[in-house]
Amino acid sequence: MNTVIDAHNISKTFNPETIPIYAVRDVHLHLERGEFTALVGPSGSGKTTLLNLLGGLDKPDKGNILINGVDITSLRPNALIDFRLKNIGFVFQSFNLIPVFTARENVELIMQLQHRSKSEIDERVKILFQEIGLEEKMNTRPAQLSGGQQQRVAVARALASKPQFILADEPTANLDSKSAIKLLDIMAKLNKEENITFIFSTHDPRVIERARRVITLVDGQVHSDTRAIDTSGEHFIPIDKE
Amino acid sequence: MWLLKLAWKNMWRNRNRTAITITAVFFSVILSVLTNSLQEGVFDNLIKNVVSFYSGYIQVHKSGYWDEQILENTFENLPELQEQVIQIDNVEAVTPRFESFALASSDTLTKGCMVVGILPEKEDAITQLKNKVAEGNYLKDGDEGIMLGEGLAHRLKLQLNDSIVLIGQGYHGAMAVGKYPITGILRFGQPEMNNQSLYMTLSNAQVLFSAENRLTSYVIGLENTNELDQTAVNIRTSLGDTYETMTWEEMMPEVVQHIRTDKGSMVIIQLVLYMLIAFGIFGTLLMMMVERKYEMGMLIAIGMKKFKLMQVMMLESLFTVLSGCLLGILVSIPIVVYLYRNPIRFKGQLAEVYEEFGFEAIFPTSTNPEIFLNQGVLVLILGLVLSLYPLVKIAKINPVTAMKK
């Protein structure tokens, strides 16, 4: 296994000069390629903030984050955007597809930003839509897709750039059970067959029970970090006891 | 290419908002084209009335004549001098004139008038004087009769075929007296001309004022009136100091001043108009930014550089404002042409007020293509300058805060 994310002692405080909110405190995190990790914890525990920090959307006040050996906390804004484009895939709670684009164009967008050739784009789009099982909906606009279908397109978009890992912020929060299970099946398959690294922030027990590793945050700190001991994901042991 | 596609599709994502913006720009262009075209049209008409119907665009006099308009400041009509002027670039035609003042009388009525001696055919070639004949006939070479303005005829209670007596002072202090039959009544747009002018043949005027073969001016018609100043310089250089060459702007600074003042007040009206346009466009941009803030944050999060996003926004604005501008120009063309052919004409008391101030009470538009182009470009620039607001907002956008609901 090789290291994808290596976060050292990272902290993030909001309103430091008025009423400080310690969103993330002294977090150490080490993620290997191919992990399927859930970040859990009560509301306000710092899950989204930690995800934002790991995704380079926000900068920690303290500590550093190495992604594939690159310290993203020291990158300049434009270089950071470029880094995100090439290395990180994002899936958001409310899908966030561009409404005026078709599903296909939404997925193509990332590759257009990477200046990929048309043939390469066409080939990748075909594969991605096969993987998410929406080949027949390629030319449909997001508004004509169900929530679950939109989130699957969002996963395809996140995968389009062949990122190092995918960050998903509560990906099943807006989905019904059937759609959530279908989405999780796709992500689990991609993780297993293509060794794609996933990190979710979630409250959803369906996601937690499918995760291979569960990190629990409380008040911005890592309360527990456990790994499943069997493939069913029903038995977890703390990471430090592995 | 995909940036263009994204911008074009974004433009139509909220059809109502785009329609409102395009409509705002569309009406702005029509309004600004109409106001400008009316203003230019009125000034063109004024200049045509005052300048081309009488003074000509350029006049040549003996040096000092304009400051002291006496018959001692006339000059000899030399065929080679006329030839020298007509050879100059952009000079279309030259006609000699003899002008002086006399007292016109009929029965017990008298009125001061301006007597203008002309070569009828040449004069018509420059000032289209024939078109002003309301009654009777236009002068011919050798005619003994005179033509006078409708206002003057009315004041002296004269009609066609009546006689008029002129009394004045001739060249070198000689007495100028003559009695002439009225062969034509002229109707001018400009009231001053209507109430004062009296035309006779050049030779008759020279005889009346005892100024054989003498002239007060050469009136010059131009091929291209936009090259007025350069042509005046060329004539001045060619004729030297013995003669003075004056453009209509130099001869009638009050007209120039009036145009300038009026243009100045129009600038204020237009500024108000542009401000209204600006607020209209800005309002829609503001709504758009609020509506799409989340999506912009998301695009930056997934790896779209802010500069690329700015390009998309600029293209969207360009498409929207350009559509409004082009539509506005296309629709304003037939309106302006219609108003050019069928000018707004004031009647009754309002017309009298205008005429009192020396204006013809008609408001034609100008069909100068520059007006359409300038106003279109101006509104386009205004729209694009306003589009800087979203660009500034994008430059400051933080994906994390933008994506907070």
XYZ file of C-alpha atoms in Angstrom:
647
model
C 0.000 0.000 0.000
C 1.158 3.550 -0.513
C 0.208 6.682 1.352
C -2.340 9.015 -0.257
C -3.043 11.405 2.594
C -0.731 12.248 5.459
C -2.083 14.980 7.738
C 0.063 16.111 10.663
C -1.319 17.867 13.670
C -3.843 19.964 11.734
C -6.106 22.483 13.428
C -8.700 24.928 12.179
C -10.380 27.593 14.276
C -13.154 29.898 13.096
C -13.588 33.401 14.554
C -10.266 33.197 16.423
C -10.512 36.813 17.568
C -14.133 36.911 18.712
C -15.798 33.697 19.853
C -13.383 30.994 18.692
C -14.865 27.780 17.333
C -12.313 24.976 17.303
C -13.580 23.044 14.306
C -10.587 20.708 13.967
C -7.993 20.206 16.703
C -4.621 18.514 16.403
C -5.756 15.844 13.998
C -3.287 13.274 12.678
C -4.509 11.225 9.777
C -2.856 8.684 7.538
C -4.734 7.176 4.600
C -3.449 4.501 2.248
C -4.464 3.920 -1.336
C -7.666 1.914 -1.706
C -9.160 2.773 1.661
C -12.951 3.141 1.963
C -13.230 5.447 4.946
C -16.164 7.032 6.729
C -15.741 10.161 8.827
C -18.502 10.095 11.394
C -19.551 12.147 14.352
C -22.338 14.383 15.573
C -23.248 17.624 13.845
C -20.597 20.256 14.477
C -17.930 17.677 15.203
C -15.761 18.977 12.342
C -16.362 16.350 9.638
C -16.994 18.805 6.791
C -14.189 21.111 7.931
C -11.751 18.189 7.985
C -12.947 17.122 4.551
C -12.469 20.694 3.260
C -8.952 20.771 4.684
C -8.053 17.402 3.150
C -9.496 18.540 -0.182
C -7.478 21.762 -0.193
C -10.624 23.880 -0.128
C -9.586 25.445 3.146
C -6.233 25.960 4.837
C -5.433 24.727 8.333
C -4.251 27.288 10.901
C -1.683 24.764 12.057
C -0.090 21.604 10.727
C 0.373 20.362 7.201
C -1.295 17.984 4.778
C 0.694 15.879 2.353
C -1.125 14.381 -0.581
C 1.002 11.942 -2.513
C 3.958 13.636 -0.864
C 2.938 17.190 -1.900
C 2.335 19.641 0.939
C -0.913 21.259 -0.210
C -0.879 23.793 2.638
C 2.042 25.561 1.007
C 0.572 25.725 -2.515
C -0.478 29.083 -3.986
C -4.213 29.454 -4.825
C -3.945 28.725 -8.561
C -1.557 25.830 -8.037
C -3.934 24.457 -5.430
C -6.885 24.605 -7.864
C -4.740 22.786 -10.414
C -3.749 20.225 -7.812
C -7.390 19.607 -6.888
C -8.276 19.195 -10.551
C -5.638 16.503 -11.079
C -5.682 14.701 -7.747
C -8.976 15.056 -5.900
C -12.520 14.144 -6.853
C -15.452 15.741 -5.029
C -18.967 14.456 -4.460
C -21.300 16.871 -2.724
C -24.401 16.293 -0.676
C -26.657 18.145 -3.107
C -25.087 16.704 -6.297
C -24.188 20.141 -7.729
C -24.371 19.236 -11.364
C -24.450 22.134 -13.804
C -28.129 22.352 -14.718
C -27.623 23.617 -18.276
C -25.304 20.760 -19.177
C -26.342 17.202 -19.941
C -25.059 14.400 -17.706
C -22.374 13.669 -20.277
C -21.277 17.328 -20.498
C -21.070 17.520 -16.708
C -18.655 14.613 -16.698
C -16.733 15.948 -19.698
C -16.227 19.325 -18.015
C -13.466 18.067 -15.723
C -11.590 16.526 -18.642
C -12.058 19.667 -20.717
C -10.433 21.575 -17.878
C -7.556 19.111 -18.109
C -7.261 19.719 -21.855
C -7.734 16.042 -22.720
C -8.194 15.056 -26.359
C -11.698 14.422 -27.715
C -11.059 10.738 -28.318
C -9.736 10.296 -24.791
C -12.743 12.133 -23.368
C -15.193 10.046 -25.401
C -13.578 6.811 -24.309
C -13.484 7.754 -20.627
C -17.056 9.044 -20.640
C -18.241 5.754 -22.092
C -16.448 3.735 -19.404
C -17.655 5.986 -16.568
C -21.288 5.847 -17.631
C -21.040 2.068 -17.915
C -19.643 1.946 -14.385
C -22.458 4.036 -12.952
C -25.044 2.216 -15.078
C -26.458 5.310 -16.763
C -25.378 4.872 -20.393
C -28.901 5.550 -21.603
C -29.139 8.816 -19.614
C -25.935 10.369 -20.926
C -27.699 13.082 -22.877
C -30.246 13.900 -20.222
C -30.155 17.098 -18.222
C -29.835 16.832 -14.413
C -33.366 18.102 -13.825
C -34.710 15.051 -15.663
C -32.729 12.611 -13.514
C -33.687 11.294 -10.073
C -31.610 12.331 -7.039
C -29.843 8.969 -7.023
C -29.055 9.205 -10.726
C -27.721 12.732 -10.300
C -25.449 11.591 -7.477
C -24.164 8.741 -9.662
C -23.353 11.287 -12.377
C -21.577 13.352 -9.702
C -19.485 10.272 -8.842
C -18.639 9.824 -12.524
C -17.621 13.478 -12.671
C -15.422 13.035 -9.608
C -13.789 10.004 -11.232
C -13.327 11.648 -14.613
C -9.932 13.146 -13.823
C -8.614 9.796 -12.447
C -8.001 11.386 -9.034
C -5.854 10.067 -6.178
C -8.919 9.924 -3.957
C -12.537 11.003 -3.756
C -13.971 13.137 -0.983
C -17.696 12.760 -0.531
C -19.580 15.052 1.827
C -22.701 13.232 3.034
C -23.277 11.693 -0.413
C -26.414 9.773 0.596
C -28.031 12.491 2.714
C -30.503 13.510 0.031
C -31.210 10.052 -1.338
C -33.906 7.474 -0.660
C -32.817 4.028 0.585
C -32.849 2.340 -2.804
C -30.802 5.099 -4.458
C -28.390 5.256 -1.515
C -27.752 1.500 -1.677
C -27.255 1.611 -5.442
C -24.754 4.490 -5.057
C -22.879 2.679 -2.294
C -22.733 -0.464 -4.419
C -21.136 1.497 -7.247
C -18.617 3.185 -4.979
C -17.764 -0.078 -3.216
C -17.268 -1.772 -6.588
C -14.993 1.019 -7.804
C -13.054 0.805 -4.547
C -12.686 -2.951 -4.745
C -12.056 -3.388 -8.442
C -10.121 -0.237 -9.265
C -8.601 0.440 -5.860
C -10.044 3.970 -5.756
C -9.733 5.668 -2.371
C -12.969 7.074 -0.893
C -13.422 9.258 2.178
C -16.982 10.097 3.240
C -18.333 12.347 5.885
C -21.620 10.820 6.917
C -24.323 10.256 9.470
C -25.858 7.501 7.421
C -25.615 4.044 9.063
C -25.841 2.449 5.588
C -22.584 4.151 4.650
C -20.927 3.404 7.975
C -21.727 -0.289 7.746
C -20.187 -0.488 4.262
C -17.018 1.420 5.264
C -13.763 -0.451 5.744
C -12.513 2.160 8.156
C -14.473 4.500 10.429
C -12.995 7.619 11.961
C -15.148 9.222 14.623
C -14.735 12.903 15.338
C -15.938 14.595 18.495
C -15.396 18.311 19.071
C -12.909 18.491 16.236
C -10.712 15.695 17.556
C -10.345 12.078 16.480
C -12.263 10.134 19.089
C -11.758 6.716 17.523
C -10.263 5.236 14.373
C -11.340 1.671 13.638
C -10.896 -0.724 10.761
C -13.197 -3.579 9.737
C -11.688 -6.985 10.430
C -13.783 -8.850 7.896
C -15.270 -8.130 4.529
C -18.807 -7.900 5.892
C -17.699 -4.749 7.737
C -19.525 -5.860 10.856
C -16.504 -6.139 13.141
C -14.186 -3.226 13.673
C -10.962 -2.990 15.680
C -9.139 0.205 16.639
C -6.369 1.131 14.184
C -3.707 1.352 16.910
C -4.443 -2.271 17.890
C -3.983 -3.664 14.330
C -14.971 26.008 -27.507
C -16.489 24.384 -24.419
C -16.181 27.756 -22.630
C -18.339 29.285 -25.350
C -20.769 26.407 -25.030
C -20.964 26.798 -21.260
C -21.433 30.567 -21.558
C -24.138 30.197 -24.220
C -26.015 27.569 -22.222
C -25.673 29.602 -19.021
C -27.126 32.590 -20.805
C -30.359 30.655 -21.332
C -30.536 28.954 -17.930
C -32.814 31.686 -16.632
C -34.690 32.801 -19.704
C -36.644 35.503 -17.892
C -33.534 37.135 -16.474
C -31.758 37.032 -19.827
C -34.866 38.375 -21.546
C -35.062 41.246 -19.020
C -31.400 42.138 -19.570
C -31.651 41.917 -23.353
C -34.841 44.002 -23.272
C -33.169 46.630 -21.057
C -30.228 46.872 -23.456
C -32.550 46.758 -26.480
C -34.661 49.721 -25.315
C -31.550 51.577 -24.146
C -30.020 51.336 -27.601
C -33.262 52.410 -29.272
C -33.683 55.355 -26.891
C -30.101 56.513 -27.147
C -30.051 56.098 -30.942
C -33.321 58.023 -31.229
C -32.254 60.894 -28.971
C -28.907 61.187 -30.715
C -30.354 60.864 -34.151
C -33.031 63.479 -33.398
C -30.425 65.824 -31.985
C -28.092 65.374 -34.961
C -31.038 65.605 -37.346
C -32.242 68.884 -35.843
C -28.734 70.331 -36.005
C -28.239 69.104 -39.556
C -31.527 70.735 -40.471
C -30.532 73.926 -38.709
C -27.218 73.985 -40.529
C -28.964 73.209 -43.822
C -31.443 76.022 -43.187
C -28.941 78.586 -42.105
C -25.842 77.486 -43.925
C -26.494 75.650 -47.120
C -29.653 77.570 -47.951
C -27.902 80.861 -47.658
C -24.340 81.362 -46.578
C -22.860 78.289 -48.227
C -20.281 76.259 -46.347
C -17.407 78.586 -47.248
C -17.290 82.175 -48.454
C -14.456 84.204 -49.926
C -14.486 87.991 -49.384
C -12.076 90.812 -49.720
C -9.925 90.937 -46.553
C -11.712 92.922 -43.824
C -15.206 92.617 -45.351
C -16.644 90.441 -42.613
C -15.739 92.911 -39.876
C -16.861 95.922 -41.879
C -19.540 94.997 -44.365
C -19.503 98.068 -46.552
C -19.446 98.298 -50.314
C -15.921 99.765 -50.221
C -14.844 96.272 -49.104
C -16.113 94.570 -52.262
C -13.771 92.981 -54.801
C -13.591 92.740 -58.552
C -15.156 89.673 -60.163
C -12.234 88.120 -62.063
C -12.938 84.930 -64.061
C -9.397 83.614 -63.291
C -10.048 84.036 -59.547
C -13.207 81.939 -59.767
C -11.311 79.366 -61.801
C -8.544 79.253 -59.189
C -11.100 78.480 -56.452
C -12.968 75.846 -58.405
C -9.721 73.968 -59.093
C -9.233 73.340 -55.362
C -9.976 69.846 -54.072
C -13.477 69.256 -52.665
C -14.827 72.520 -54.165
C -17.953 71.524 -56.044
C -19.280 74.894 -57.195
C -18.668 78.613 -56.843
C -21.217 81.364 -57.246
C -20.623 85.103 -57.019
C -22.862 87.323 -54.901
C -23.420 90.943 -54.267
C -25.123 91.687 -50.971
C -26.151 94.932 -49.384
C -28.944 96.483 -47.369
C -31.711 98.712 -48.645
C -35.001 100.100 -47.503
C -37.888 98.365 -49.258
C -41.130 100.259 -49.599
C -44.593 99.816 -50.939
C -47.273 102.423 -50.668
C -46.907 103.739 -47.076
C -45.029 100.738 -45.722
C -41.261 100.341 -45.462
C -38.919 97.707 -44.134
C -35.210 97.165 -44.145
C -34.154 94.217 -46.260
C -31.114 92.390 -47.460
C -30.663 92.653 -51.209
C -28.851 89.715 -52.715
C -27.594 89.833 -56.284
C -27.121 86.338 -57.719
C -26.449 84.322 -60.844
C -29.743 82.363 -60.676
C -28.580 79.015 -62.069
C -25.273 78.915 -60.185
C -26.961 80.011 -56.955
C -29.486 77.221 -57.290
C -26.687 74.713 -57.799
C -25.316 75.578 -54.346
C -28.273 76.673 -52.223
C -31.202 75.026 -54.048
C -32.929 78.414 -54.006
C -35.361 77.298 -56.714
C -36.947 74.903 -54.182
C -37.936 77.882 -52.059
C -40.169 79.437 -54.675
C -43.695 79.432 -53.218
C -45.354 81.580 -55.871
C -44.354 82.854 -59.303
C -41.148 81.923 -61.090
C -37.516 81.537 -60.239
C -35.198 84.249 -61.609
C -33.496 83.835 -64.956
C -30.376 85.585 -66.215
C -31.385 88.975 -67.550
C -34.645 89.140 -65.603
C -35.606 92.583 -64.401
C -37.861 91.331 -61.627
C -37.063 90.333 -58.068
C -37.994 87.515 -55.647
C -38.663 88.254 -52.011
C -39.300 86.325 -48.822
C -42.904 85.527 -47.925
C -42.606 87.354 -44.599
C -41.304 90.493 -46.239
C -44.071 90.421 -48.866
C -46.657 89.975 -46.126
C -45.209 92.863 -44.107
C -45.275 95.182 -47.119
C -48.658 93.778 -48.213
C -47.234 92.897 -51.592
C -48.231 90.167 -53.994
C -46.894 88.637 -57.143
C -46.634 91.152 -60.048
C -46.762 94.131 -57.639
C -43.840 96.570 -57.666
C -41.396 97.288 -54.898
C -39.152 100.316 -54.448
C -35.652 99.980 -53.025
C -33.641 102.870 -51.592
C -30.114 102.571 -50.289
C -26.529 103.733 -50.525
C -24.378 102.531 -53.404
C -20.651 102.086 -54.024
C -18.556 105.194 -53.201
C -21.582 106.891 -51.609
C -23.734 106.899 -54.739
C -27.495 106.862 -54.361
C -29.137 103.474 -54.904
C -32.742 103.647 -55.999
C -34.797 101.270 -58.093
C -38.297 99.986 -58.745
C -38.781 96.313 -59.543
C -41.668 93.993 -60.346
C -42.162 90.997 -58.058
C -41.823 87.801 -60.093
C -41.445 85.319 -57.266
C -42.289 84.809 -53.598
C -39.886 82.656 -51.586
C -40.675 80.579 -48.508
C -37.742 79.845 -46.207
C -37.708 77.520 -43.210
C -35.672 80.046 -41.314
C -37.913 82.969 -40.254
C -35.134 85.558 -40.404
C -34.554 84.758 -44.066
C -38.288 84.803 -44.717
C -38.702 88.295 -43.291
C -35.642 90.002 -44.752
C -34.361 88.593 -48.004
C -34.826 89.952 -51.475
C -33.135 88.433 -54.544
C -32.364 89.964 -57.928
C -29.899 89.133 -60.693
C -26.262 89.972 -60.016
C -26.118 92.511 -62.815
C -29.259 94.281 -61.534
C -27.807 94.491 -58.027
C -24.485 95.844 -59.382
C -26.406 98.484 -61.338
C -28.612 99.358 -58.341
C -25.619 99.880 -56.080
C -23.423 101.444 -58.810
C -20.836 98.718 -58.308
C -20.118 97.441 -61.785
C -18.399 94.020 -61.861
C -17.925 94.099 -58.083
C -18.805 91.337 -55.608
C -19.134 90.953 -51.878
C -18.464 87.228 -51.872
C -17.925 83.929 -53.596
C -20.184 81.327 -52.082
C -18.654 77.887 -52.254
C -20.396 74.533 -52.337
C -18.490 71.431 -51.210
C -18.444 67.847 -52.385
C -17.846 66.542 -48.860
C -18.964 68.818 -46.044
C -16.972 66.799 -43.497
C -13.787 68.193 -45.044
C -14.867 71.769 -44.413
C -11.839 72.913 -42.437
C -9.214 71.371 -44.720
C -10.876 72.857 -47.811
C -10.949 76.292 -46.166
C -7.243 76.004 -45.400
C -6.513 75.037 -49.023
C -8.501 78.010 -50.390
C -6.844 80.385 -47.909
C -3.411 79.151 -48.953
C -4.233 79.439 -52.639
C -5.727 82.964 -52.537
C -3.315 84.602 -50.101
C -3.913 87.619 -47.856
C -5.865 89.774 -50.321
C -8.959 87.703 -49.670
C -10.474 86.284 -46.515
C -11.803 82.722 -46.549
C -14.366 81.904 -43.890
C -16.239 78.751 -43.004
C -19.875 78.973 -41.933
C -18.724 78.222 -38.394
C -16.548 81.344 -38.419
C -19.280 83.455 -39.990
C -21.973 82.267 -37.604
C -20.356 81.488 -34.251
C -23.731 81.909 -32.535
C -25.067 78.860 -34.411
C -22.000 76.865 -33.391
C -22.411 78.029 -29.808
C -26.080 77.090 -29.823
C -25.272 73.600 -31.108
C -22.572 73.190 -28.471
C -24.855 74.313 -25.644
C -27.626 72.049 -26.817
C -25.253 69.107 -27.146
C -24.045 69.819 -23.621
C -27.559 69.594 -22.198
C -28.146 66.443 -24.251
C -25.079 64.897 -22.628
C -26.775 65.304 -19.236
C -29.984 63.710 -20.518
C -27.974 60.853 -21.966
C -26.036 60.393 -18.748
C -29.342 59.966 -16.920
C -30.425 57.493 -19.590
C -27.184 55.538 -19.312
C -27.512 55.511 -15.518
C -30.975 53.979 -15.833
C -29.593 51.399 -18.246
C -26.699 50.708 -15.895
C -29.008 50.121 -12.919
C -31.161 47.792 -15.020
C -28.214 45.676 -16.117
C -26.569 45.783 -12.694
C -29.750 44.545 -11.015
C -29.838 41.443 -13.171
C -26.111 40.826 -12.624
C -26.646 41.091 -8.872
C -29.486 38.543 -8.998
C -27.398 36.235 -11.137
C -24.447 36.310 -8.753
C -26.647 35.469 -5.759
C -28.315 32.668 -7.703
C -25.091 31.111 -8.932
C -22.720 31.709 -6.029
C -23.015 28.097 -4.835
C -22.336 26.697 -8.289
C -19.344 28.978 -8.803
C -17.902 27.812 -5.485
C -18.425 24.228 -6.620
C -16.720 24.832 -9.982
C -13.675 26.322 -8.275
C -13.690 23.434 -5.789
C -13.590 20.788 -8.508
C -10.714 22.512 -10.286
C -11.911 25.339 -12.503
C -9.515 28.251 -12.258
C -11.081 31.594 -11.386
C -9.727 33.086 -14.598
C -11.607 30.475 -16.637
C -14.783 31.191 -14.685
C -14.285 34.911 -15.355
C -13.955 34.163 -19.067
C -17.264 32.298 -18.978
C -18.939 35.232 -17.204
C -17.499 37.756 -19.660
C -18.701 35.672 -22.595
C -22.166 35.407 -21.047
C -22.322 39.175 -20.578
C -20.977 39.747 -24.064
C -23.598 37.451 -25.610
C -26.406 39.069 -23.622
C -25.440 42.708 -24.132
C -24.432 42.167 -27.757
C -27.784 40.523 -28.535
C -29.613 43.496 -27.005
C -27.397 45.961 -28.880
C -27.801 44.265 -32.264
C -31.559 43.924 -31.834
C -31.770 47.555 -30.708
C -29.802 48.752 -33.727
C -31.835 46.607 -36.133
C -35.147 47.905 -34.796
C -34.007 51.524 -34.506
C -32.945 51.695 -38.194
C -36.502 51.622 -39.656
C -37.766 53.965 -36.911
C -35.022 56.504 -37.609
C -35.475 56.221 -41.377
C -39.249 56.688 -41.002
C -38.747 59.803 -38.860
C -36.193 61.073 -41.349
C -38.710 60.769 -44.176
C -41.665 61.914 -42.069
C -40.130 64.323 -39.570
C -41.953 65.356 -36.415
C -43.526 68.708 -37.197
C -44.741 71.081 -34.509
C -47.740 73.207 -35.328
C -49.594 76.164 -33.842
C -48.199 78.135 -30.909
C -45.376 75.736 -30.254
C -44.192 76.150 -33.836
C -44.351 79.940 -33.436
C -42.164 79.764 -30.341
C -39.547 77.820 -32.277
C -39.745 80.203 -35.196
C -39.321 83.187 -32.903
C -35.998 81.736 -31.889
C -35.028 81.308 -35.504
C -35.721 77.588 -35.799
C -37.798 75.727 -38.271
C -40.320 73.777 -36.168
C -39.534 70.382 -37.683
C -37.529 67.605 -36.105
C -36.080 65.231 -38.646
C -33.762 62.437 -37.552
C -30.263 61.920 -38.844
C -29.499 58.645 -40.602
C -25.756 58.970 -40.086
C -24.565 55.337 -39.582
C -22.066 56.525 -36.975
C -24.955 57.239 -34.583
C -26.109 53.610 -34.630
C -22.584 52.334 -34.319
C -21.537 54.753 -31.574
C -24.628 54.224 -29.429
C -24.452 50.462 -29.901
C -20.778 50.393 -28.935
C -21.394 52.738 -25.986
C -24.144 50.553 -24.518
C -21.996 47.480 -25.209
C -19.062 49.019 -23.327
C -21.396 50.019 -20.494
C -22.663 46.446 -20.264
C -19.162 45.031 -20.309
C -17.912 47.493 -17.691
C -20.802 46.454 -15.445
C -19.810 42.850 -16.029
C -16.658 43.613 -14.101
C -18.768 43.325 -10.945
C -19.206 39.531 -11.267
C -15.519 39.271 -12.152
C -14.532 41.071 -8.951
C -16.899 38.810 -6.998
C -15.367 35.707 -8.624
C -11.853 36.925 -7.809
C -12.892 37.129 -4.145
C -14.918 33.940 -4.035
C -13.976 31.316 -1.454
C -15.357 27.910 -2.425
C -16.032 26.895 1.168
C -18.087 29.974 2.056
C -19.725 30.065 -1.392
C -20.973 26.499 -0.930
C -22.469 27.153 2.513
C -26.257 27.189 2.207
